[in-house]
mmCIF file of C-alpha atoms in Angstrom:
data_model
loop_
_atom_site.group_PDB
_atom_site.id
_atom_site.type_symbol
_atom_site.label_atom_id
_atom_site.label_comp_id
_atom_site.label_asym_id
_atom_site.label_seq_id
_atom_site.Cartn_x
_atom_site.Cartn_y
_atom_site.Cartn_z
ATOM 1 C CA MET A 1 0.000 0.000 0.000
ATOM 2 C CA PRO A 2 2.791 2.594 0.725
ATOM 3 C CA ARG A 3 4.168 1.996 -2.768
ATOM 4 C CA LEU A 4 0.777 2.053 -4.456
ATOM 5 C CA LEU A 5 -0.523 5.368 -3.092
ATOM 6 C CA PRO A 6 2.252 7.627 -4.520
ATOM 7 C CA ARG A 7 1.840 6.054 -7.949
ATOM 8 C CA LEU A 8 -1.920 6.467 -7.746
ATOM 9 C CA ILE A 9 -1.587 10.153 -6.839
ATOM 10 C CA ARG A 10 0.785 10.753 -9.751
ATOM 11 C CA GLU A 11 -1.623 9.124 -12.218
ATOM 12 C CA LEU A 12 -4.528 11.169 -10.895
ATOM 13 C CA GLU A 13 -2.543 14.389 -11.302
ATOM 14 C CA LYS A 14 -1.672 13.486 -14.892
ATOM 15 C CA GLN A 15 -5.278 12.835 -15.869
ATOM 16 C CA LYS A 16 -6.787 15.686 -13.862
ATOM 17 C CA SER A 17 -6.869 17.996 -16.885
ATOM 18 C CA GLN A 18 -8.410 15.353 -19.126
ATOM 19 C CA HIS A 19 -11.646 15.169 -17.112
ATOM 20 C CA SER A 20 -11.491 11.383 -17.220
ATOM 21 C CA PHE A 21 -9.717 8.950 -14.978
ATOM 22 C CA PHE A 22 -8.376 5.536 -15.920
ATOM 23 C CA PRO A 23 -10.198 4.850 -19.186
ATOM 24 C CA PHE A 24 -10.938 1.167 -19.203
ATOM 25 C CA PRO A 25 -10.309 -0.689 -22.465
ATOM 26 C CA LYS A 26 -13.337 -1.637 -24.478
ATOM 27 C CA ARG A 27 -14.618 -5.131 -24.071
ATOM 28 C CA LYS A 28 -13.244 -7.383 -26.759
ATOM 29 C CA ARG A 29 -15.734 -8.864 -29.112
ATOM 30 C CA ARG A 30 -16.324 -12.522 -28.760
ATOM 31 C CA ARG A 31 -14.423 -14.367 -31.443
ATOM 32 C CA SER A 32 -16.219 -17.037 -33.367
ATOM 33 C CA LEU A 33 -14.414 -20.299 -34.110
ATOM 34 C CA TYR A 34 -17.209 -21.634 -36.274
ATOM 35 C CA ARG A 35 -16.342 -22.907 -39.743
ATOM 36 C CA PRO A 36 -18.558 -24.706 -42.232
ATOM 37 C CA PRO A 37 -18.174 -28.455 -41.661
ATOM 38 C CA GLN A 38 -15.984 -30.266 -44.169
ATOM 39 C CA LEU A 39 -16.808 -33.619 -45.656
ATOM 40 C CA ILE A 40 -14.630 -36.310 -44.115
ATOM 41 C CA PRO A 41 -13.068 -38.392 -46.898
ATOM 42 C CA SER A 42 -13.313 -42.113 -46.912
ATOM 43 C CA PHE A 43 -10.627 -44.116 -45.151
ATOM 44 C CA ASN A 44 -11.099 -47.087 -47.449
ATOM 45 C CA PRO A 45 -7.754 -47.781 -49.237
ATOM 46 C CA SER A 46 -9.580 -48.531 -52.474
ATOM 47 C CA SER A 47 -10.811 -44.935 -52.589
ATOM 48 C CA HIS A 48 -7.277 -43.517 -52.803
ATOM 49 C CA ASP A 49 -4.599 -43.898 -55.428
ATOM 50 C CA ARG A 50 -1.959 -43.306 -52.801
ATOM 51 C CA SER A 51 -1.695 -43.056 -49.052
ATOM 52 C CA ILE A 52 -4.245 -40.797 -47.396
ATOM 53 C CA LEU A 53 -1.373 -39.104 -45.559
ATOM 54 C CA LEU A 54 -0.191 -37.687 -48.898
ATOM 55 C CA THR A 55 -3.597 -36.215 -49.700
ATOM 56 C CA PRO A 56 -3.779 -32.443 -49.116
ATOM 57 C CA ASN A 57 -5.940 -31.385 -46.154
ATOM 58 C CA ASN A 58 -6.442 -34.952 -45.023
ATOM 59 C CA PRO A 59 -8.167 -35.506 -41.640
ATOM 60 C CA VAL A 60 -5.138 -37.288 -40.168
ATOM 61 C CA THR A 61 -2.467 -34.605 -40.351
ATOM 62 C CA ASN A 62 -4.954 -31.702 -40.421
ATOM 63 C CA SER A 63 -7.412 -32.884 -37.808
ATOM 64 C CA HIS A 64 -7.891 -29.349 -36.446
ATOM 65 C CA ASP A 65 -9.652 -28.374 -39.693
ATOM 66 C CA TYR A 66 -12.391 -30.912 -38.954
ATOM 67 C CA VAL A 67 -13.132 -29.867 -35.381
ATOM 68 C CA TYR A 68 -16.722 -28.694 -34.981
ATOM 69 C CA HIS A 69 -17.321 -25.379 -33.162
ATOM 70 C CA LYS A 70 -20.641 -23.849 -32.204
ATOM 71 C CA SER A 71 -21.769 -20.612 -33.751
ATOM 72 C CA LEU A 72 -22.096 -17.475 -31.646
ATOM 73 C CA PRO A 73 -25.427 -17.086 -29.835
ATOM 74 C CA PRO A 74 -27.728 -14.304 -31.047
ATOM 75 C CA THR A 75 -28.094 -11.121 -29.040
ATOM 76 C CA THR A 76 -31.277 -9.569 -27.693
ATOM 77 C CA GLN A 77 -30.240 -6.116 -28.924
ATOM 78 C CA ARG A 78 -28.920 -4.960 -32.254
ATOM 79 C CA PRO A 79 -25.305 -6.168 -32.482
ATOM 80 C CA THR A 80 -22.497 -3.696 -32.964
ATOM 81 C CA LEU A 81 -21.240 -3.133 -36.473
ATOM 82 C CA GLY A 82 -18.695 -5.737 -37.367
ATOM 83 C CA ASP A 83 -17.351 -7.620 -40.330
ATOM 84 C CA THR A 84 -20.486 -8.894 -42.025
ATOM 85 C CA SER A 85 -18.393 -10.962 -44.404
ATOM 86 C CA GLN A 86 -17.573 -13.420 -41.641
ATOM 87 C CA VAL A 87 -19.032 -16.877 -41.778
ATOM 88 C CA ASP A 88 -20.515 -16.419 -38.317
ATOM 89 C CA ALA A 89 -21.361 -12.715 -38.172
ATOM 90 C CA PRO A 90 -23.134 -11.225 -35.117
ATOM 91 C CA ARG A 91 -26.894 -11.307 -35.458
ATOM 92 C CA ARG A 92 -30.037 -10.420 -33.561
ATOM 93 C CA MET A 93 -32.619 -12.892 -32.357
ATOM 94 C CA THR A 94 -35.410 -13.882 -34.669
ATOM 95 C CA ALA A 95 -39.084 -13.600 -33.720
ATOM 96 C CA ASP A 96 -39.217 -17.244 -32.626
ATOM 97 C CA GLU A 97 -36.008 -16.930 -30.637
ATOM 98 C CA TYR A 98 -37.417 -13.896 -28.816
ATOM 99 C CA LYS A 99 -40.492 -15.944 -27.948
ATOM 100 C CA TRP A 100 -38.374 -18.777 -26.559
ATOM 101 C CA TRP A 101 -36.126 -16.356 -24.664
ATOM 102 C CA ALA A 102 -39.161 -14.724 -23.032
ATOM 103 C CA ASN A 103 -40.354 -18.067 -21.629
ATOM 104 C CA PRO A 104 -38.643 -18.611 -18.240
ATOM 105 C CA TYR A 105 -39.330 -22.334 -18.178
ATOM 106 C CA LEU A 106 -37.830 -22.969 -21.614
ATOM 107 C CA ARG A 107 -34.735 -21.054 -20.529
ATOM 108 C CA MET A 108 -34.389 -23.205 -17.429
ATOM 109 C CA LEU A 109 -34.798 -26.425 -19.397
ATOM 110 C CA ALA A 110 -32.275 -25.216 -22.000
ATOM 111 C CA SER A 111 -29.556 -24.503 -19.419
ATOM 112 C CA PRO A 112 -26.420 -26.709 -19.549
ATOM 113 C CA MET A 113 -26.706 -30.203 -18.103
ATOM 114 C CA ARG A 114 -24.745 -30.896 -14.912
ATOM 115 C CA PHE A 115 -24.371 -33.924 -12.649
ATOM 116 C CA CYS A 116 -26.242 -33.746 -9.346
ATOM 117 C CA LEU A 117 -24.568 -35.181 -6.236
ATOM 118 C CA ALA A 118 -27.879 -35.856 -4.494
ATOM 119 C CA THR A 119 -29.761 -37.642 -7.272
ATOM 120 C CA ASN A 120 -26.806 -38.998 -9.319
ATOM 121 C CA ARG A 121 -28.519 -37.726 -12.466
ATOM 122 C CA HIS A 122 -27.791 -35.101 -15.096
ATOM 123 C CA VAL A 123 -30.129 -32.143 -14.602
ATOM 124 C CA PRO A 124 -30.291 -28.658 -16.212
ATOM 125 C CA SER A 125 -28.093 -26.329 -14.200
ATOM 126 C CA ASP A 126 -30.932 -23.876 -13.452
ATOM 127 C CA PHE A 127 -32.481 -26.591 -11.301
ATOM 128 C CA LEU A 128 -29.246 -27.031 -9.338
ATOM 129 C CA ILE A 129 -27.112 -25.155 -6.813
ATOM 130 C CA ARG A 130 -23.459 -24.690 -7.705
ATOM 131 C CA LEU A 131 -21.140 -25.510 -4.783
ATOM 132 C CA ALA A 132 -17.392 -24.922 -4.853
ATOM 133 C CA ALA A 133 -14.659 -26.011 -2.446
ATOM 134 C CA LEU A 134 -12.755 -22.932 -1.269
ATOM 135 C CA ARG A 135 -9.987 -22.674 1.289
ATOM 136 C CA VAL A 136 -10.627 -20.599 4.386
ATOM 137 C CA THR A 137 -8.210 -19.210 6.902
ATOM 138 C CA PRO A 138 -7.770 -21.300 10.085
ATOM 139 C CA SER A 139 -9.023 -18.404 12.222
ATOM 140 C CA ARG A 140 -12.462 -18.705 10.626
ATOM 141 C CA LEU A 141 -12.787 -22.418 11.259
ATOM 142 C CA PRO A 142 -14.185 -23.960 14.439
ATOM 143 C CA ILE A 143 -11.651 -25.143 16.965
ATOM 144 C CA SER A 144 -12.563 -28.789 16.317
ATOM 145 C CA HIS A 145 -11.724 -28.344 12.608
ATOM 146 C CA LYS A 146 -8.320 -26.692 13.059
ATOM 147 C CA THR A 147 -5.637 -29.054 11.811
ATOM 148 C CA ASN A 148 -2.296 -28.750 10.135
ATOM 149 C CA ALA A 149 -3.715 -29.850 6.786
ATOM 150 C CA PRO A 150 -5.157 -27.123 4.550
ATOM 151 C CA GLN A 151 -8.903 -26.959 5.092
ATOM 152 C CA ALA A 152 -11.540 -26.226 2.487
ATOM 153 C CA THR A 153 -15.232 -25.644 2.941
ATOM 154 C CA LEU A 154 -18.149 -26.096 0.572
ATOM 155 C CA VAL A 155 -19.738 -22.738 -0.269
ATOM 156 C CA PRO A 156 -22.276 -21.616 -2.892
ATOM 157 C CA ASP A 157 -20.648 -20.105 -5.936
ATOM 158 C CA GLY A 158 -22.092 -18.542 -9.061
ATOM 159 C CA LEU A 159 -25.564 -17.866 -7.645
ATOM 160 C CA LEU A 160 -25.338 -14.092 -8.071
ATOM 161 C CA HIS A 161 -25.394 -12.192 -11.336
ATOM 162 C CA SER A 162 -22.076 -11.944 -13.174
ATOM 163 C CA ARG A 163 -22.317 -8.142 -13.210
ATOM 164 C CA TYR A 164 -22.027 -8.008 -9.413
ATOM 165 C CA THR A 165 -19.559 -10.798 -8.736
ATOM 166 C CA THR A 166 -17.608 -13.485 -10.539
ATOM 167 C CA ARG A 167 -17.235 -17.139 -9.798
ATOM 168 C CA GLN A 168 -14.616 -17.881 -7.186
ATOM 169 C CA SER A 169 -13.707 -21.316 -8.513
ATOM 170 C CA GLY A 170 -13.528 -22.843 -11.961
ATOM 171 C CA ARG A 171 -14.368 -26.323 -10.721
ATOM 172 C CA ALA A 172 -17.515 -27.001 -8.764
ATOM 173 C CA SER A 173 -20.168 -29.572 -7.961
ATOM 174 C CA TYR A 174 -23.927 -29.331 -8.242
ATOM 175 C CA VAL A 175 -26.767 -30.278 -5.920
ATOM 176 C CA LEU A 176 -30.512 -30.126 -6.450
ATOM 177 C CA CYS A 177 -31.980 -26.692 -5.693
ATOM 178 C CA TRP A 178 -33.821 -27.934 -2.633
ATOM 179 C CA ARG A 179 -33.230 -27.282 1.053
ATOM 180 C CA GLU A 180 -33.720 -30.931 1.917
ATOM 181 C CA ALA A 181 -31.167 -32.015 -0.701
ATOM 182 C CA ILE A 182 -28.597 -29.683 0.897
ATOM 183 C CA SER A 183 -29.332 -31.154 4.327
ATOM 184 C CA ARG A 184 -28.728 -34.665 2.965
ATOM 185 C CA LEU A 185 -25.150 -33.714 2.161
ATOM 186 C CA LYS A 186 -24.375 -34.126 5.850
ATOM 187 C CA ASN A 187 -24.330 -37.896 5.414
ATOM 188 C CA GLY A 188 -20.899 -37.531 3.816
ATOM 189 C CA SER A 189 -21.712 -37.548 0.091
ATOM 190 C CA TYR A 190 -19.806 -34.289 -0.319
ATOM 191 C CA LYS A 191 -16.586 -36.121 0.621
ATOM 192 C CA ARG A 192 -16.442 -37.361 -2.958
ATOM 193 C CA ILE A 193 -15.260 -33.873 -3.915
ATOM 194 C CA ALA A 194 -12.334 -33.784 -1.458
ATOM 195 C CA SER A 195 -11.475 -35.779 1.649
ATOM 196 C CA ASN A 196 -10.471 -32.729 3.704
ATOM 197 C CA LEU A 197 -13.683 -30.848 2.921
ATOM 198 C CA THR A 198 -15.883 -29.383 5.647
ATOM 199 C CA LEU A 199 -19.539 -28.389 5.533
ATOM 200 C CA SER A 200 -20.758 -25.136 7.013
ATOM 201 C CA PRO A 201 -23.628 -25.553 9.502
ATOM 202 C CA ARG A 202 -25.387 -22.501 7.993
ATOM 203 C CA LEU A 203 -24.999 -23.534 4.367
ATOM 204 C CA GLN A 204 -28.757 -23.661 3.779
ATOM 205 C CA GLU A 205 -29.307 -20.138 5.145
ATOM 206 C CA HIS A 206 -26.412 -18.847 3.040
ATOM 207 C CA ILE A 207 -27.865 -20.313 -0.155
ATOM 208 C CA ALA A 208 -31.346 -18.962 0.612
ATOM 209 C CA HIS A 209 -29.928 -15.479 1.170
ATOM 210 C CA LEU A 210 -28.029 -15.516 -2.133
ATOM 211 C CA LEU A 211 -31.120 -16.698 -4.023
ATOM 212 C CA ARG A 212 -33.102 -13.774 -2.603
ATOM 213 C CA LEU A 213 -30.288 -11.403 -3.455
ATOM 214 C CA ARG A 214 -30.302 -12.680 -7.040
ATOM 215 C CA VAL A 215 -33.968 -11.653 -7.329
ATOM 216 C CA LEU A 216 -33.086 -8.135 -6.205
ATOM 217 C CA GLN A 217 -30.194 -7.967 -8.670
ATOM 218 C CA GLU A 218 -32.374 -8.995 -11.599
ATOM 219 C CA LEU A 219 -34.941 -6.362 -10.645
ATOM 220 C CA GLU A 220 -32.254 -3.700 -10.409
ATOM 221 C CA LEU A 221 -30.913 -4.601 -13.854
ATOM 222 C CA LEU A 222 -34.418 -4.328 -15.315
ATOM 223 C CA ALA A 223 -34.963 -0.970 -13.598
ATOM 224 C CA GLU A 224 -31.686 0.407 -14.974
ATOM 225 C CA ARG A 225 -32.539 -0.866 -18.440
ATOM 226 C CA LEU A 226 -35.944 0.832 -18.475
ATOM 227 C CA GLU A 227 -34.558 4.054 -16.994
ATOM 228 C CA TYR A 228 -31.930 4.132 -19.737
ATOM 229 C CA GLN A 229 -34.673 3.842 -22.343
ATOM 230 C CA THR A 230 -36.492 6.841 -20.898
ATOM 231 C CA LYS A 231 -33.333 8.966 -21.077
ATOM 232 C CA THR A 232 -32.381 7.950 -24.608
ATOM 233 C CA LEU A 233 -35.992 8.217 -25.865
ATOM 234 C CA LYS A 234 -35.878 4.676 -27.186
ATOM 235 C CA HIS A 235 -39.016 2.689 -28.059
ATOM 236 C CA ARG A 236 -40.943 5.906 -28.666
ATOM 237 C CA GLN A 237 -42.529 4.645 -31.871
ATOM 238 C CA THR A 238 -42.748 0.943 -31.033
ATOM 239 C CA SER A 239 -45.640 -0.939 -29.528
ATOM 240 C CA HIS A 240 -45.645 -0.773 -25.761
ATOM 241 C CA ASP A 241 -46.369 -3.961 -23.847
ATOM 242 C CA VAL A 242 -46.211 -3.420 -20.107
ATOM 243 C CA ILE A 243 -43.622 -5.503 -18.266
ATOM 244 C CA LEU A 244 -44.717 -4.693 -14.716
ATOM 245 C CA ARG A 245 -47.872 -3.083 -13.386
ATOM 246 C CA ARG A 246 -49.913 -2.967 -10.203
ATOM 247 C CA LEU A 247 -53.300 -4.596 -10.139
ATOM 248 C CA SER A 248 -56.209 -2.526 -8.942
ATOM 249 C CA ARG A 249 -58.133 -3.619 -5.884
ATOM 250 C CA ASP A 250 -61.042 -4.709 -8.053
ATOM 251 C CA GLU A 251 -58.724 -6.836 -10.228
ATOM 252 C CA TRP A 252 -57.072 -8.363 -7.178
ATOM 253 C CA GLY A 253 -60.463 -9.122 -5.608
ATOM 254 C CA LEU A 254 -61.719 -10.717 -8.813
ATOM 255 C CA MET A 255 -58.573 -12.809 -9.091
ATOM 256 C CA ARG A 256 -58.953 -14.070 -5.523
ATOM 257 C CA ALA A 257 -62.637 -14.848 -6.038
ATOM 258 C CA SER A 258 -62.135 -16.732 -9.298
ATOM 259 C CA GLY A 259 -58.886 -18.436 -8.279
ATOM 260 C CA THR A 260 -57.354 -17.695 -11.669
ATOM 261 C CA ILE A 261 -54.881 -15.240 -13.204
ATOM 262 C CA PRO A 262 -56.628 -14.266 -16.457
ATOM 263 C CA TYR A 263 -53.866 -12.075 -17.890
ATOM 264 C CA PRO A 264 -52.042 -12.915 -21.120
ATOM 265 C CA ASP A 265 -48.258 -13.418 -20.961
ATOM 266 C CA ALA A 266 -48.286 -13.336 -17.141
ATOM 267 C CA VAL A 267 -45.300 -15.111 -15.590
ATOM 268 C CA LEU A 268 -45.866 -14.249 -11.915
ATOM 269 C CA VAL A 269 -47.849 -12.186 -9.436
ATOM 270 C CA LEU A 270 -46.077 -10.815 -6.352
ATOM 271 C CA ILE A 271 -47.926 -9.614 -3.260
ATOM 272 C CA LEU A 272 -45.753 -7.059 -1.485
ATOM 273 C CA PRO A 273 -47.091 -4.289 0.759
ATOM 274 C CA PRO A 274 -44.669 -1.547 1.850
ATOM 275 C CA VAL A 275 -42.699 -2.223 5.003
ATOM 276 C CA ASN A 276 -44.204 -0.660 8.120
ATOM 277 C CA LYS A 277 -42.401 2.136 9.900
ATOM 278 C CA ASP A 278 -40.424 1.460 13.035
ATOM 279 C CA THR A 279 -42.463 2.002 16.177
ATOM 280 C CA LEU A 280 -39.673 4.015 17.825
ATOM 281 C CA THR A 281 -37.988 5.937 15.022
ATOM 282 C CA LYS A 282 -41.121 6.273 12.837
ATOM 283 C CA VAL A 283 -38.912 5.620 9.798
ATOM 284 C CA ARG A 284 -39.099 2.840 7.254
ATOM 285 C CA PRO A 285 -35.998 0.641 7.019
ATOM 286 C CA GLU A 286 -33.615 1.337 4.172
ATOM 287 C CA GLY A 287 -33.232 -1.212 1.433
ATOM 288 C CA VAL A 288 -30.085 -3.337 1.644
ATOM 289 C CA MET A 289 -28.624 -5.511 -1.125
ATOM 290 C CA SER A 290 -25.544 -6.737 0.702
ATOM 291 C CA ALA A 291 -24.088 -10.221 0.310
ATOM 292 C CA ARG A 292 -23.877 -10.442 4.094
ATOM 293 C CA PRO A 293 -26.751 -12.357 5.699
ATOM 294 C CA PRO A 294 -29.388 -9.958 7.088
ATOM 295 C CA GLU A 295 -29.901 -9.629 10.810
ATOM 296 C CA ASP A 296 -33.397 -8.130 10.789
ATOM 297 C CA GLU A 297 -35.436 -11.137 9.720
ATOM 298 C CA ASP A 298 -38.913 -11.399 11.155
ATOM 299 C CA GLY A 299 -39.054 -14.328 13.538
ATOM 300 C CA ILE A 300 -42.726 -15.019 12.809
ATOM 301 C CA THR A 301 -43.179 -18.636 11.753
ATOM 302 C CA ALA A 302 -46.790 -19.355 12.718
ATOM 303 C CA ASN A 303 -49.853 -18.481 10.639
ATOM 304 C CA ILE A 304 -47.872 -17.165 7.694
ATOM 305 C CA PRO A 305 -49.044 -17.769 4.123
ATOM 306 C CA PRO A 306 -47.106 -20.141 1.856
ATOM 307 C CA LEU A 307 -44.249 -18.759 -0.175
ATOM 308 C CA SER A 308 -46.036 -19.384 -3.468
ATOM 309 C CA VAL A 309 -49.212 -20.870 -4.872
ATOM 310 C CA LEU A 310 -49.784 -22.000 -8.454
ATOM 311 C CA MET A 311 -52.946 -20.549 -9.936
ATOM 312 C CA PRO A 312 -54.426 -21.506 -13.330
ATOM 313 C CA THR A 313 -54.759 -18.943 -16.071
ATOM 314 C CA SER A 314 -58.394 -19.919 -16.697
ATOM 315 C CA ASN A 315 -61.060 -22.261 -15.395
ATOM 316 C CA ALA A 316 -60.710 -25.914 -16.287
ATOM 317 C CA ALA A 317 -64.176 -25.861 -17.868
ATOM 318 C CA GLU A 318 -63.037 -23.244 -20.390
ATOM 319 C CA ASN A 319 -60.165 -25.439 -21.631
ATOM 320 C CA ASN A 320 -62.262 -28.477 -22.551
ATOM 321 C CA THR A 321 -61.330 -28.521 -26.241
ATOM 322 C CA LEU A 322 -58.987 -31.471 -25.707
ATOM 323 C CA PRO A 323 -59.696 -32.672 -22.168
ATOM 324 C CA GLY A 324 -56.935 -34.723 -20.603
ATOM 325 C CA THR A 325 -54.433 -33.902 -23.340
ATOM 326 C CA MET A 326 -52.621 -30.831 -22.019
ATOM 327 C CA PRO A 327 -52.600 -29.519 -18.444
ATOM 328 C CA ASN A 328 -54.031 -26.120 -17.723
ATOM 329 C CA PRO A 329 -51.214 -23.495 -17.607
ATOM 330 C CA GLU A 330 -50.483 -22.176 -14.128
ATOM 331 C CA VAL A 331 -48.823 -18.980 -12.918
ATOM 332 C CA PRO A 332 -47.065 -18.698 -9.528
ATOM 333 C CA LEU A 333 -48.425 -16.259 -6.964
ATOM 334 C CA TYR A 334 -45.657 -15.215 -4.534
ATOM 335 C CA ASN A 335 -46.074 -13.766 -1.068
ATOM 336 C CA GLY A 336 -43.373 -11.172 -0.440
ATOM 337 C CA PHE A 337 -43.539 -11.449 3.350
ATOM 338 C CA THR A 338 -42.772 -15.186 3.300
ATOM 339 C CA ALA A 339 -40.264 -15.079 0.452
ATOM 340 C CA PHE A 340 -38.291 -12.175 1.975
ATOM 341 C CA PRO A 341 -38.423 -12.367 5.782
ATOM 342 C CA SER A 342 -35.814 -9.600 6.139
ATOM 343 C CA ARG A 343 -37.316 -6.125 6.497
ATOM 344 C CA SER A 344 -34.363 -4.467 4.746
ATOM 345 C CA GLN A 345 -34.611 -6.843 1.782
ATOM 346 C CA ARG A 346 -38.366 -6.327 1.517
ATOM 347 C CA SER A 347 -37.779 -2.578 1.539
ATOM 348 C CA ALA A 348 -35.214 -2.912 -1.258
ATOM 349 C CA LEU A 349 -37.603 -5.146 -3.196
ATOM 350 C CA HIS A 350 -40.447 -2.644 -2.888
ATOM 351 C CA SER A 351 -38.182 0.248 -3.914
ATOM 352 C CA LEU A 352 -37.028 -1.597 -7.029
ATOM 353 C CA LEU A 353 -40.590 -2.413 -8.020
ATOM 354 C CA MET A 354 -41.556 1.247 -7.689
ATOM 355 C CA ARG A 355 -38.541 2.265 -9.804
ATOM 356 C CA ILE A 356 -39.710 -0.051 -12.572
ATOM 357 C CA LEU A 357 -43.254 1.303 -12.354
ATOM 358 C CA THR A 358 -41.957 4.876 -12.590
ATOM 359 C CA ALA A 359 -39.932 4.013 -15.684
ATOM 360 C CA GLU A 360 -42.920 2.253 -17.230
ATOM 361 C CA ARG A 361 -45.085 5.342 -16.710
ATOM 362 C CA ALA A 362 -42.421 7.536 -18.321
ATOM 363 C CA ILE A 363 -42.253 5.235 -21.358
ATOM 364 C CA LYS A 364 -46.038 5.176 -21.534
ATOM 365 C CA ARG A 365 -46.133 8.968 -21.685
ATOM 366 C CA MET A 366 -43.861 8.833 -24.735
ATOM 367 C CA GLN A 367 -46.506 6.771 -26.528
ATOM 368 C CA PRO A 368 -49.849 8.509 -26.190
ATOM 369 C CA ASP A 369 -51.434 6.311 -28.867
ATOM 370 C CA ALA A 370 -50.252 3.016 -27.373
ATOM 371 C CA SER A 371 -52.994 0.550 -26.576
ATOM 372 C CA SER A 372 -52.754 -0.077 -22.863
ATOM 373 C CA THR A 373 -55.165 -0.705 -20.062
ATOM 374 C CA LYS A 374 -56.581 2.471 -18.552
ATOM 375 C CA TYR A 375 -58.322 2.503 -15.199
ATOM 376 C CA PRO A 376 -60.812 4.950 -13.746
ATOM 377 C CA LYS A 377 -59.362 7.680 -11.591
ATOM 378 C CA HIS A 378 -61.201 6.360 -8.531
ATOM 379 C CA ALA A 379 -59.632 2.885 -8.880
ATOM 380 C CA LYS A 380 -57.155 2.269 -6.096
ATOM 381 C CA ALA A 381 -54.025 0.197 -6.539
ATOM 382 C CA SER A 382 -53.495 -2.986 -4.574
ATOM 383 C CA HIS A 383 -50.292 -4.549 -3.272
ATOM 384 C CA ALA A 384 -50.269 -7.094 -6.130
ATOM 385 C CA PHE A 385 -47.642 -6.658 -8.865
ATOM 386 C CA LEU A 386 -48.130 -8.420 -12.203
ATOM 387 C CA LEU A 387 -45.048 -9.329 -14.272
ATOM 388 C CA CYS A 388 -45.486 -10.162 -17.961
ATOM 389 C CA SER A 389 -43.027 -11.521 -20.503
ATOM 390 C CA ASN A 390 -43.417 -12.088 -24.234
ATOM 391 C CA GLU A 391 -41.444 -11.621 -27.444
ATOM 392 C CA THR A 392 -42.136 -7.869 -27.398
ATOM 393 C CA THR A 393 -41.155 -7.182 -23.795
ATOM 394 C CA ALA A 394 -37.978 -9.247 -24.253
ATOM 395 C CA LYS A 395 -36.670 -6.507 -26.529
ATOM 396 C CA ARG A 396 -37.113 -3.908 -23.759
ATOM 397 C CA GLY A 397 -36.033 -5.851 -20.680
ATOM 398 C CA ASP A 398 -35.364 -9.323 -19.369
ATOM 399 C CA ALA A 399 -38.436 -10.069 -17.267
ATOM 400 C CA ALA A 400 -37.981 -13.822 -17.666
ATOM 401 C CA ALA A 401 -34.768 -13.680 -15.601
ATOM 402 C CA ILE A 402 -36.792 -12.348 -12.635
ATOM 403 C CA ALA A 403 -39.260 -15.197 -13.019
ATOM 404 C CA VAL A 404 -36.396 -17.717 -13.104
ATOM 405 C CA ALA A 405 -34.783 -16.228 -9.978
ATOM 406 C CA LEU A 406 -38.055 -16.366 -8.013
ATOM 407 C CA TRP A 407 -38.783 -19.882 -9.247
ATOM 408 C CA ARG A 408 -35.368 -21.054 -8.030
ATOM 409 C CA LEU A 409 -36.160 -19.563 -4.620
ATOM 410 C CA ARG A 410 -39.485 -21.384 -4.695
ATOM 411 C CA MET A 411 -37.778 -24.682 -5.524
ATOM 412 C CA PHE A 412 -35.242 -24.261 -2.754
ATOM 413 C CA GLU A 413 -37.887 -23.592 -0.113
ATOM 414 C CA GLY A 414 -39.790 -26.757 -0.959
ATOM 415 C CA GLY A 415 -41.505 -26.083 -4.260
ATOM 416 C CA TRP A 416 -40.894 -29.592 -5.601
ATOM 417 C CA GLN A 417 -43.890 -31.820 -6.194
ATOM 418 C CA LYS A 418 -43.828 -35.585 -6.174
ATOM 419 C CA VAL A 419 -45.223 -37.024 -9.399
ATOM 420 C CA ASP A 420 -46.298 -40.642 -9.526
#
């Protein structure tokens, strides 16, 4: 540090007149290794007049020319100008790809396959928890675990968004995203990773906290994206499909009475009232998005509603065209008090939702002719927030990522159902 500070001061003095400090290099474009596949020649000796090793570009001495590489994935936004003469030039998603990207369940099923320690099966990674073995200092270990051998503990890794933190380890193991599956690791199955591995007694609480924090991060990214659109006047002339809106009290009452969520493209409904003020300070708690576990969780465990309930999009009698062929689609209804027991996290969640609503209203004002639902002035808003995702909203913001993050939290807290 004594050597670093003088150098830092000198660099700041040099760039003081430039009105910019430490310009970071631009992110390098992802290089594509894709090449059109070549036809592999026959290895039958009768097909060659001479040895195949003497044939130009043969697959024996030039095997690297026959290696198959995937093409670059499409982007949700218009790609930057590049060399369009490339075989695999950057491209934007097609209409069908936008529709698939906007479906949170297709995205979860399309995630890479990984091996689960608990079930001994290959499962899509969005249904799993990534656990990495990291070394910890001896001072942080319990006295019973202090030995001369280097100790490592199993910690969750890669649960947060890559914009906020990076993975701490390149190698990791995966376990089913379920609290009970994490508790079953105590029988010693995690020893297959390393013999000198220890298991934290609060591993389940740590994972649950990071899953909740991931929901807040996805909401913050969506809020920043929509706020950027309001400043740059984007999507002024395009059709406006609402990503997030508050249901009126009449809509919420009708939804509770009918037991359905009759809204097209709905991916979730979140019930979240504002956090009450403190009885002593008369101030609402500030929102916190720290990776440290919160200390202000409500200790109420009795008579609380379930974390989520699946509600059909319509009555079963209305979908009798092909009875027994396809199940009726269901949308999760989340209770914010149960899903986020920490008052500071609930306050941050409510603030982010209001930021998104403010940005949505600003975008709506840019489009006076847009077809959107208008309510009477006397209609009062409820505490129910409706999140929608389709191929049109996917171009404005990633609402499906929020649905995936909340669904992973639901799975971890016991959202698995046994199917016979």
